[in-house]
XYZ file of C-alpha atoms in Angstrom:
87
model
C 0.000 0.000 0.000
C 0.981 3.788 -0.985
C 0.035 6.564 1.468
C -0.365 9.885 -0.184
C 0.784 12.669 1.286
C -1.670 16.091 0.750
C -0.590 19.581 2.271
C -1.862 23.086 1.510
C -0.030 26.435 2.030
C -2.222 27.251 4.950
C -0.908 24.402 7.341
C -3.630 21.872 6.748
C -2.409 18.680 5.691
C -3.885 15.089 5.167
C -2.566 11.415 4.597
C -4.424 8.631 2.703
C -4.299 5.459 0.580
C -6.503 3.979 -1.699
C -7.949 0.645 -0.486
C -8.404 -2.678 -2.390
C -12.028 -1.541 -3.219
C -10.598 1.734 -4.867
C -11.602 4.312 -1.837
C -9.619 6.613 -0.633
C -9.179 6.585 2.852
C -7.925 9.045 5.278
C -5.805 8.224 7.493
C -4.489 11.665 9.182
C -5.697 14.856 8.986
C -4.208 18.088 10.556
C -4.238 22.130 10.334
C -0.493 22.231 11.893
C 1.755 21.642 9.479
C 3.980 24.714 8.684
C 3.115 27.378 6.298
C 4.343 27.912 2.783
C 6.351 24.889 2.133
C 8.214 25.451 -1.377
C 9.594 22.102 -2.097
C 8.103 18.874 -0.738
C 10.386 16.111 -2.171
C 9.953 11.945 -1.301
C 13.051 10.627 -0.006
C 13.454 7.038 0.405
C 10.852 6.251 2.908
C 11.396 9.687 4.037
C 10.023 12.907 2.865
C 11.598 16.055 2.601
C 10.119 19.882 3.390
C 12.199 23.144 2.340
C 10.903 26.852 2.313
C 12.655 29.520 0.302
C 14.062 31.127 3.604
C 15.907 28.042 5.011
C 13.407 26.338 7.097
C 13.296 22.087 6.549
C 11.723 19.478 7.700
C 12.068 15.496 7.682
C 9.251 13.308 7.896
C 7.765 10.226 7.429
C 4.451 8.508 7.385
C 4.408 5.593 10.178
C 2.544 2.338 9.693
C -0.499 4.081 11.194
C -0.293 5.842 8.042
C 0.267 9.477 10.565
C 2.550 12.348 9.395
C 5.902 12.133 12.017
C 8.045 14.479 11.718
C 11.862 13.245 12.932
C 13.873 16.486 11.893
C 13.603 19.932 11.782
C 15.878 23.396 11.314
C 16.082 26.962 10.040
C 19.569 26.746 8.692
C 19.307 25.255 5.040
C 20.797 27.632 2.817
C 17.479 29.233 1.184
C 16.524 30.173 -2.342
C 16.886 26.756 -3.736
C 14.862 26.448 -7.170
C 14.928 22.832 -7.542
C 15.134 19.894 -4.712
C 15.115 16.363 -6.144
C 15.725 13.081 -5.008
C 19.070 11.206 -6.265
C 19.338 7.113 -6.034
């Protein structure tokens, strides 16, 4: 199973899947997340938040199929225009 991972400039974010019957079912659901994110990039099993002025995040989704964030900082150098994943 995939989660998907939704999130809105205004802090309100949700996490689903789509079941063996084709629904798609929420699984998290939250008005916390923080503003403005400019890059959101999958990372492994990771995924990977950036804003323009330096602030990041790491998170994942946990087999409850909830947001958890593990990392977070102010001190990424900002401005990036492109954040992608390398294997």
């Amino acid at each position: 199973m995939s989660d998907i991972l939704f999130v809105r400039n205004d802090g309100l974010f949700a996490v689903a899947h789509i079941d063996s019957a084709g629904e798609l079912v929420e699984t998290d659901v939250g008005h916390d997340a923080t503003l403005d994110w400019t890059h959101i990039v999958p990372v492994g099993k990771d995924i990977l938040f950036v804003r323009n002025d330096g602030l990041f995040a790491v998170a994942h989704i946990n087999t409850a199929g909830e947001l958890v964030e593990t990392h977070a900082g102010d001190d990424a150098t900002p401005d990036w225009t492109h954040v992608m994943p390398v294997a």
